[in-house]
Short mmCIF file of C-alpha atoms in Angstrom, two decimals:
data_model
loop_
_atom_site.label_atom_id
_atom_site.label_comp_id
_atom_site.label_asym_id
_atom_site.label_seq_id
_atom_site.Cartn_x
_atom_site.Cartn_y
_atom_site.Cartn_z
CA MET P 33 -35.85 -13.10 -15.69
CA LYS P 34 -32.54 -11.52 -14.65
CA SER P 35 -34.36 -8.72 -12.83
CA LEU P 36 -36.44 -11.27 -10.91
CA LEU P 37 -33.33 -13.19 -9.87
CA TYR P 38 -31.62 -9.95 -8.86
CA SER P 39 -34.61 -8.89 -6.77
CA ALA P 40 -34.72 -12.29 -5.10
CA ALA P 41 -31.01 -12.10 -4.30
CA ILE P 42 -31.39 -8.62 -2.80
CA GLY P 43 -34.30 -9.85 -0.72
CA MET P 44 -32.28 -12.76 0.61
CA VAL P 45 -29.40 -10.45 1.54
CA ALA P 46 -31.80 -8.06 3.26
CA MET P 47 -33.13 -10.95 5.35
CA ILE P 48 -29.68 -11.87 6.70
CA PRO P 49 -29.56 -9.24 9.49
CA ALA P 50 -33.05 -10.18 10.68
CA VAL P 51 -32.18 -13.87 10.80
CA VAL P 52 -28.86 -13.24 12.53
CA SER P 53 -30.26 -10.82 15.11
CA ALA P 54 -33.05 -13.24 16.05
CA SER P 55 -30.64 -15.91 17.30
CA PRO P 56 -27.15 -15.98 18.83
CA LEU P 57 -24.51 -15.06 16.31
CA SER P 58 -21.83 -17.66 15.59
CA LEU P 59 -18.26 -16.75 14.72
CA GLU P 60 -18.55 -18.17 11.21
CA GLN P 61 -21.72 -16.16 10.55
CA GLY P 62 -19.96 -13.03 11.75
CA LEU P 63 -16.98 -13.63 9.47
CA GLU P 64 -19.19 -14.17 6.44
CA LEU P 65 -21.14 -10.98 7.15
CA ALA P 66 -17.91 -9.05 7.57
CA VAL P 67 -16.63 -10.15 4.16
CA GLN P 68 -19.99 -9.42 2.52
CA ARG P 69 -20.13 -5.90 3.99
CA SER P 70 -16.47 -4.91 3.49
CA GLN P 71 -16.14 -2.11 0.97
CA ALA P 72 -12.39 -2.72 0.93
CA VAL P 73 -13.12 -6.16 -0.50
CA VAL P 74 -15.53 -4.65 -3.05
CA ALA P 75 -12.91 -2.12 -4.13
CA ALA P 76 -10.19 -4.76 -4.44
CA ARG P 77 -12.45 -7.08 -6.42
CA SER P 78 -13.37 -4.22 -8.78
CA GLY P 79 -9.68 -3.53 -9.29
CA ALA P 80 -9.10 -7.20 -10.08
CA LEU P 81 -11.97 -7.17 -12.59
CA ALA P 82 -10.58 -4.04 -14.26
CA SER P 83 -7.12 -5.59 -14.55
CA THR P 84 -8.60 -8.79 -15.99
CA GLN P 85 -10.41 -6.82 -18.71
CA THR P 86 -7.20 -4.92 -19.47
CA ALA P 87 -5.31 -8.20 -19.79
CA ARG P 88 -7.77 -9.45 -22.41
CA ALA P 89 -7.18 -6.34 -24.52
CA ALA P 90 -3.39 -6.40 -24.10
CA GLY P 91 -2.93 -9.34 -26.46
CA GLN P 92 -4.70 -7.66 -29.39
CA LEU P 93 -3.17 -5.76 -32.31
CA PRO P 94 -3.56 -1.97 -32.27
CA ASP P 95 -6.51 -0.62 -34.22
CA PRO P 96 -5.77 0.11 -37.92
CA MET P 97 -5.59 3.73 -39.06
CA LEU P 98 -7.73 5.06 -41.93
CA SER P 99 -6.41 8.07 -43.83
CA VAL P 100 -8.37 10.17 -46.34
CA GLY P 101 -7.06 13.24 -48.15
CA ILE P 102 -6.38 15.23 -51.33
CA GLU P 103 -2.85 15.68 -52.61
CA ASN P 104 -1.46 18.48 -54.82
CA LEU P 105 -4.60 20.66 -54.78
CA PRO P 106 -4.03 24.06 -56.51
CA VAL P 107 -4.46 27.01 -54.18
CA THR P 108 -3.47 29.88 -56.52
CA GLY P 109 -4.24 30.90 -60.07
CA PRO P 110 -7.40 30.35 -62.09
CA ASP P 111 -7.60 26.63 -61.10
CA ARG P 112 -7.33 27.19 -57.37
CA MET P 113 -9.37 24.79 -55.22
CA ARG P 114 -10.44 22.77 -58.30
CA THR P 115 -9.89 19.04 -57.88
CA THR P 116 -10.21 18.21 -61.63
CA ALA P 117 -8.09 20.90 -63.27
CA GLU P 118 -4.61 19.69 -62.39
CA SER P 119 -3.29 16.29 -63.44
CA MET P 120 -1.21 15.99 -60.26
CA THR P 121 -4.25 16.43 -58.01
CA MET P 122 -5.21 13.11 -56.48
CA LYS P 123 -7.88 11.99 -54.08
CA ARG P 124 -6.38 9.43 -51.73
CA VAL P 125 -7.73 6.88 -49.28
CA GLY P 126 -5.44 4.58 -47.36
CA ILE P 127 -5.11 2.30 -44.39
CA SER P 128 -2.17 1.55 -42.12
CA GLN P 129 -1.60 -1.11 -39.48
CA GLU P 130 1.08 -1.21 -36.79
CA TRP P 131 2.28 -4.79 -36.59
CA VAL P 132 3.16 -6.12 -33.14
CA SER P 133 4.66 -9.58 -33.15
CA ALA P 134 2.80 -12.43 -31.49
CA GLU P 135 5.66 -12.86 -29.03
CA LYS P 136 5.55 -9.21 -27.99
CA ARG P 137 1.77 -9.29 -27.65
CA ALA P 138 2.06 -12.42 -25.50
CA LEU P 139 4.57 -10.63 -23.23
CA ARG P 140 2.27 -7.61 -22.91
CA GLN P 141 -0.64 -9.86 -22.06
CA ALA P 142 1.48 -11.72 -19.49
CA SER P 143 2.32 -8.39 -17.86
CA ALA P 144 -1.35 -7.42 -17.75
CA LEU P 145 -2.28 -10.83 -16.34
CA ALA P 146 0.37 -10.42 -13.64
CA MET P 147 -1.27 -7.12 -12.71
CA ALA P 148 -4.64 -8.88 -12.56
CA GLU P 149 -3.13 -11.54 -10.29
CA ARG P 150 -1.75 -8.82 -8.05
CA GLU P 151 -5.16 -7.16 -7.79
CA SER P 152 -6.77 -10.53 -7.07
CA ALA P 153 -4.22 -11.04 -4.29
CA SER P 154 -5.23 -7.66 -2.87
CA ALA P 155 -8.86 -8.77 -2.88
CA LEU P 156 -7.98 -11.97 -0.99
CA ALA P 157 -5.86 -9.99 1.47
CA ALA P 158 -8.72 -7.53 2.05
CA ALA P 159 -11.12 -10.42 2.71
CA ALA P 160 -8.63 -12.01 5.12
CA ASP P 161 -8.22 -8.73 7.00
CA SER P 162 -11.99 -8.32 7.28
CA ARG P 163 -12.30 -11.84 8.69
CA LEU P 164 -9.46 -11.23 11.15
CA GLN P 165 -10.81 -7.91 12.42
CA ALA P 166 -14.30 -9.37 12.75
CA ALA P 167 -12.92 -12.39 14.64
CA LEU P 168 -11.00 -10.18 17.08
CA ALA P 169 -14.07 -8.00 17.65
CA PHE P 170 -16.20 -11.13 18.13
CA VAL P 171 -13.80 -12.51 20.76
CA ASP P 172 -13.76 -9.19 22.65
CA ALA P 173 -17.55 -8.99 22.63
CA PHE P 174 -18.03 -12.61 23.72
CA TYR P 175 -15.66 -12.42 26.68
CA ALA P 176 -17.05 -9.02 27.67
CA SER P 177 -20.50 -10.64 27.85
CA GLU P 178 -19.06 -13.49 29.97
CA ALA P 179 -17.46 -10.97 32.33
CA LEU P 180 -20.79 -9.14 32.56
CA VAL P 181 -22.48 -12.36 33.69
CA LEU P 182 -19.92 -12.66 36.50
CA THR P 183 -20.28 -9.08 37.70
CA LYS P 184 -24.09 -9.33 37.61
CA LEU P 185 -23.83 -12.48 39.71
CA ASN P 186 -21.58 -10.67 42.16
CA GLU P 187 -24.03 -7.77 42.24
CA ARG P 188 -26.81 -10.21 43.11
CA TYR P 189 -24.70 -11.72 45.91
CA ALA P 190 -24.04 -8.23 47.26
CA LEU P 191 -27.75 -7.44 47.28
CA GLU P 192 -28.64 -10.72 48.98
CA ASP P 193 -25.97 -10.21 51.65
CA PHE P 194 -27.06 -6.61 52.17
CA GLU P 195 -30.72 -7.62 52.61
CA ALA P 196 -29.71 -10.39 55.02
CA ALA P 197 -27.54 -7.96 57.03
CA LYS P 198 -30.34 -5.42 57.12
CA ALA P 199 -32.77 -8.05 58.43
CA ARG P 200 -30.24 -9.16 61.06
CA PHE P 201 -29.56 -5.58 62.03
CA ALA P 202 -33.29 -5.01 62.55
CA SER P 203 -33.37 -7.98 64.91
CA ALA P 204 -30.11 -6.89 66.59
CA GLY P 205 -28.30 -9.85 65.08
CA ALA P 206 -25.76 -7.75 63.18
CA SER P 207 -23.78 -4.59 63.90
CA GLY P 208 -24.19 -1.28 62.15
CA GLN P 209 -20.57 -1.48 60.97
CA GLU P 210 -21.24 -4.71 59.08
CA LEU P 211 -24.30 -3.16 57.48
CA LEU P 212 -22.22 -0.17 56.35
CA GLN P 213 -19.52 -2.45 55.00
CA LEU P 214 -22.06 -4.40 52.97
CA THR P 215 -23.64 -1.16 51.76
CA ALA P 216 -20.25 -0.09 50.41
CA ALA P 217 -19.66 -3.57 49.00
CA ARG P 218 -22.96 -3.36 47.17
CA GLY P 219 -21.85 -0.05 45.64
CA VAL P 220 -18.53 -1.56 44.56
CA ALA P 221 -20.32 -4.52 42.94
CA GLY P 222 -22.67 -2.15 41.12
CA ASP P 223 -19.74 -0.06 39.85
CA ASP P 224 -17.98 -3.21 38.62
CA SER P 225 -21.09 -4.12 36.64
CA ALA P 226 -21.35 -0.61 35.23
CA GLU P 227 -17.71 -0.74 34.13
CA VAL P 228 -18.11 -4.11 32.43
CA GLU P 229 -21.39 -2.97 30.82
CA GLN P 230 -19.49 -0.04 29.31
CA LEU P 231 -16.80 -2.37 27.97
CA HIS P 232 -19.45 -4.75 26.68
CA ALA P 233 -21.30 -1.97 24.85
CA SER P 234 -18.07 -0.77 23.24
CA ALA P 235 -17.18 -4.31 22.18
CA LEU P 236 -20.63 -4.83 20.63
CA ALA P 237 -20.35 -1.51 18.78
CA ALA P 238 -16.96 -2.59 17.41
CA LEU P 239 -18.45 -5.92 16.31
CA GLN P 240 -21.42 -4.22 14.70
CA ARG P 241 -19.02 -2.13 12.62
CA TRP P 242 -17.98 -5.38 10.90
CA VAL P 243 -21.13 -7.51 10.85
CA GLY P 244 -23.69 -4.73 10.41
CA VAL P 245 -26.09 -5.93 13.12
CA ARG P 246 -26.22 -5.80 16.89
CA PRO P 247 -26.60 -9.46 17.87
CA GLU P 248 -28.85 -10.55 20.72
CA GLY P 249 -26.23 -13.05 21.84
CA LEU P 250 -22.98 -14.65 20.82
CA GLU P 251 -22.06 -18.29 20.59
CA ARG P 252 -18.76 -19.37 22.11
CA PRO P 253 -16.20 -18.85 19.31
CA ALA P 254 -14.95 -22.09 17.81
CA LEU P 255 -11.53 -21.21 16.43
CA PRO P 256 -9.92 -23.47 13.82
CA ALA P 257 -6.50 -24.98 14.30
CA SER P 258 -3.59 -22.82 13.25
CA MET P 259 -1.36 -23.57 10.27
CA SER P 260 2.20 -24.78 10.35
CA GLU P 261 4.94 -22.17 10.11
CA PRO P 262 5.67 -22.69 6.36
CA ALA P 263 1.97 -22.55 5.50
CA PHE P 264 1.41 -19.46 7.67
CA VAL P 265 4.37 -17.64 6.14
CA ALA P 266 3.43 -18.56 2.55
CA ALA P 267 -0.16 -17.34 3.07
CA HIS P 268 0.70 -14.24 5.09
CA PRO P 269 -0.85 -11.21 3.32
CA ALA P 270 2.45 -9.32 3.07
CA VAL P 271 4.29 -12.34 1.68
CA TRP P 272 1.37 -13.30 -0.56
CA GLN P 273 1.21 -9.84 -2.12
CA SER P 274 4.98 -9.37 -2.36
CA GLN P 275 5.20 -12.60 -4.37
CA ARG P 276 2.66 -11.14 -6.80
CA ASP P 277 4.76 -7.97 -6.96
CA ILE P 278 7.75 -10.08 -8.03
CA ASP P 279 5.72 -11.79 -10.76
CA LEU P 280 4.45 -8.43 -12.00
CA ALA P 281 7.91 -6.82 -12.01
CA ARG P 282 9.40 -9.73 -13.95
CA ALA P 283 6.58 -9.70 -16.51
CA GLU P 284 6.93 -5.94 -17.02
CA ALA P 285 10.71 -6.28 -17.41
CA ALA P 286 10.27 -8.97 -20.07
CA SER P 287 7.70 -6.87 -21.91
CA MET P 288 9.96 -3.81 -21.79
CA ALA P 289 12.94 -5.82 -23.07
CA SER P 290 10.92 -6.78 -26.16
CA ASN P 291 10.78 -3.10 -27.19
CA ARG P 292 14.37 -3.42 -28.46
CA SER P 293 12.73 -4.90 -31.56
CA PRO P 294 10.65 -2.04 -33.06
CA ASN P 295 7.13 -2.42 -34.42
CA TRP P 296 6.73 -1.99 -38.17
CA THR P 297 3.76 -0.14 -39.63
CA TRP P 298 2.33 -1.28 -42.97
CA GLN P 299 0.53 1.17 -45.27
CA ALA P 300 -1.61 0.87 -48.40
CA ALA P 301 -3.32 3.74 -50.26
CA TYR P 302 -5.45 4.20 -53.37
CA GLY P 303 -5.19 7.48 -55.33
CA GLN P 304 -7.78 8.69 -57.88
CA ARG P 305 -6.94 11.26 -60.59
CA THR P 306 -9.15 12.91 -63.20
CA GLY P 307 -8.29 11.99 -66.78
CA TYR P 308 -5.34 9.86 -65.72
CA SER P 309 -4.76 6.37 -64.34
CA ASP P 310 -5.51 5.75 -60.68
CA LEU P 311 -2.54 4.95 -58.43
CA VAL P 312 -1.87 2.48 -55.66
CA SER P 313 0.81 3.06 -52.99
CA VAL P 314 2.23 0.43 -50.63
CA GLY P 315 4.85 1.08 -47.97
CA VAL P 316 6.19 0.29 -44.56
CA ASN P 317 7.48 2.48 -41.73
CA ILE P 318 10.37 1.03 -39.74
CA PRO P 319 11.50 2.80 -36.54
CA LEU P 320 15.28 3.07 -36.28
CA PRO P 321 16.57 2.52 -32.72
CA ILE P 322 19.74 4.51 -33.26
CA ALA P 323 20.77 4.48 -29.59
CA PRO P 324 19.24 1.44 -27.83
CA GLY P 325 21.85 1.64 -25.09
CA GLU P 326 20.58 5.09 -24.14
CA ARG P 327 16.87 4.40 -24.38
CA GLN P 328 15.51 0.86 -24.67
CA ASP P 329 18.27 -0.73 -22.59
CA ARG P 330 17.90 1.89 -19.86
CA GLU P 331 14.14 1.38 -19.73
CA THR P 332 14.71 -2.37 -19.38
CA ALA P 333 17.34 -1.79 -16.69
CA ALA P 334 14.83 0.33 -14.77
CA LYS P 335 12.30 -2.51 -14.83
CA LEU P 336 14.95 -5.03 -13.75
CA ALA P 337 15.81 -2.78 -10.82
CA LEU P 338 12.14 -2.97 -9.80
CA VAL P 339 12.47 -6.75 -9.86
CA ASP P 340 15.35 -6.50 -7.38
CA LYS P 341 13.24 -4.15 -5.26
CA ALA P 342 10.34 -6.61 -5.23
CA LEU P 343 12.67 -9.48 -4.29
CA ALA P 344 14.10 -7.51 -1.38
CA ALA P 345 10.62 -6.57 -0.17
CA HIS P 346 9.58 -10.22 -0.39
CA ASP P 347 12.54 -11.33 1.73
CA GLU P 348 11.76 -8.67 4.31
CA SER P 349 8.07 -9.57 4.48
CA THR P 350 9.01 -13.25 4.84
CA ARG P 351 11.23 -12.49 7.82
CA MET P 352 8.47 -10.41 9.35
CA ALA P 353 5.92 -13.21 8.85
CA VAL P 354 8.24 -15.78 10.43
CA ALA P 355 8.80 -13.55 13.44
CA GLU P 356 5.06 -12.88 13.77
CA PHE P 357 4.23 -16.59 13.67
CA ARG P 358 6.83 -17.47 16.27
CA THR P 359 5.75 -14.62 18.55
CA LEU P 360 2.09 -15.60 18.34
CA THR P 361 2.91 -19.27 18.86
CA SER P 362 5.04 -18.46 21.91
CA ASP P 363 2.32 -16.20 23.33
CA GLY P 364 -0.28 -18.91 22.81
CA GLN P 365 1.82 -21.57 24.53
CA ARG P 366 2.60 -19.34 27.51
CA LEU P 367 -1.02 -18.26 27.87
CA SER P 368 -2.16 -21.89 27.80
CA GLN P 369 0.33 -22.73 30.55
CA ARG P 370 -0.73 -19.72 32.62
CA ILE P 371 -4.39 -20.68 32.32
CA VAL P 372 -3.73 -24.21 33.58
CA GLN P 373 -1.59 -22.95 36.44
CA TYR P 374 -4.11 -20.23 37.32
CA GLN P 375 -6.99 -22.70 37.41
CA THR P 376 -5.00 -24.95 39.75
CA GLY P 377 -3.29 -22.32 41.90
CA VAL P 378 -6.00 -19.64 42.14
CA ILE P 379 -9.45 -20.73 40.94
CA SER P 380 -9.57 -23.94 42.99
CA PRO P 381 -8.46 -22.24 46.26
CA VAL P 382 -10.90 -19.32 45.92
CA LYS P 383 -13.76 -21.76 45.31
CA GLN P 384 -12.76 -23.68 48.43
CA ARG P 385 -12.63 -20.38 50.31
CA VAL P 386 -16.20 -19.61 49.25
CA GLN P 387 -17.39 -23.03 50.39
CA ALA P 388 -15.64 -22.64 53.73
CA ALA P 389 -17.04 -19.11 54.23
CA LEU P 390 -20.55 -20.30 53.34
CA ALA P 391 -20.32 -23.18 55.78
CA GLY P 392 -19.00 -20.86 58.48
CA TYR P 393 -21.78 -18.36 57.91
CA ARG P 394 -24.45 -21.05 58.14
CA SER P 395 -22.99 -22.10 61.50
CA ASN P 396 -22.83 -18.44 62.66
CA GLN P 397 -19.03 -18.55 62.88
CA VAL P 398 -18.29 -16.24 59.89
CA PRO P 399 -19.83 -12.78 59.34
CA LEU P 400 -21.65 -11.88 56.16
CA MET P 401 -18.89 -9.52 55.11
CA ALA P 402 -16.38 -12.38 55.10
CA LEU P 403 -18.72 -14.39 52.87
CA PHE P 404 -19.09 -11.47 50.48
CA GLU P 405 -15.33 -10.96 50.35
CA ALA P 406 -14.81 -14.63 49.51
CA ARG P 407 -17.40 -14.45 46.73
CA TYR P 408 -15.98 -11.18 45.43
CA ALA P 409 -12.47 -12.67 45.34
CA GLU P 410 -13.81 -15.60 43.34
CA VAL P 411 -15.49 -13.30 40.82
CA GLN P 412 -12.33 -11.24 40.41
CA ALA P 413 -10.29 -14.41 39.89
CA GLN P 414 -12.80 -15.66 37.31
CA ARG P 415 -12.62 -12.29 35.51
CA LYS P 416 -8.85 -12.52 35.31
CA LEU P 417 -9.16 -16.05 33.98
CA LEU P 418 -11.59 -14.79 31.33
CA GLY P 419 -9.05 -12.12 30.40
CA MET P 420 -6.36 -14.73 29.83
CA GLN P 421 -8.77 -16.91 27.86
CA ARG P 422 -9.71 -13.91 25.74
CA ASP P 423 -6.05 -13.11 25.05
CA LEU P 424 -5.43 -16.74 24.08
CA ALA P 425 -8.46 -16.72 21.77
CA LYS P 426 -7.22 -13.54 20.08
CA VAL P 427 -3.80 -15.12 19.53
CA GLN P 428 -5.47 -18.20 18.05
CA ALA P 429 -7.65 -15.97 15.85
CA GLN P 430 -4.58 -14.23 14.45
CA LEU P 431 -2.89 -17.54 13.73
CA ALA P 432 -6.04 -18.85 12.03
CA PHE P 433 -7.32 -15.80 10.14
CA LYS P 434 -4.24 -13.68 9.44
CA PRO P 435 -3.22 -15.85 6.45
CA VAL P 436 -4.94 -15.31 3.13
CA SER P 437 -7.72 -17.85 2.72
CA GLY P 438 -6.53 -20.44 0.24
CA GLY P 439 -3.16 -18.72 0.05
CA VAL P 440 -1.10 -21.90 0.04
CA GLN P 441 -3.03 -23.29 -2.91
#
């Protein structure tokens, strides 16, 4: 039954690329594929699983020790190597158990659990990074495809104007200079398309590195709202992991401090002699910490120093996260303002210029080259607007996907 379920699951996963490639890829689909494919996430999750298993074993007592032997066996004289000739010869079997107090075992388990939490935090951080990198690649690919649409449109305008100029030149309605200008303009438009096609191909290759498929199309990315500053800082990967480092360092320091109380080892043995009574031995081994200030206390001090180190790293990562949030927020606000101003101060005038040039051409008052230049200026302005929109989307993606998913909780 398990093998059938496993085969079905593998089949469903194998179908994902085919389904995705057959229709436009959404941002959310891309992010999910990126997390599924990330080997960094797989490695981090395996580390978390290993630490969890170690934590379960940390709370157990050490395994008991079985001892078997022969004591006082003659090795010289006529009775050498005989186990029944000498009354002092004894066959012995015993068992010993190191006893670790429940409190000390609980501290060891807490330390192991803190390590498991740290590894789990690394897995969440790896997933967040995969989502962020996939989102940035998705934004680049989407806006590269939008820019390609514009340059292809401009290339079509150049071809139409060139064909019109060629027909007018054949009927002596246009000069040879205008035809040459439009020929060059057509070449410029074609080179613009070739440049954007190169950028588009590179962006798709970068996206495919994360999602595993080359999508036929991309949906406009719908980016979620960004967090508040406290939430962003608390869920920032560096802060999130440094907090786990503090927890781990404190747990290890507490576990190390418990070593000032030594573990006792209990022993019991049964001895068998020939012709004499059997013997039973019971004892206990007690370590003597003769210089705790030079050993146990120094080991504890070393762990406490690591706590201070983790606290300092946490403070530094918090400052870095605050600065990153404020920088991204400022960039997003300024880009939004620039986009509004650009649409009003540049996009609207160039559109009006195109309409005026088209009307003038239809009334034979404006040459074809002037119409092409107006259209070309509009395309260039739209490309710059797309660039600003892309930069804004990337800022929003960092604000939305940089934090560890679920980090605040």
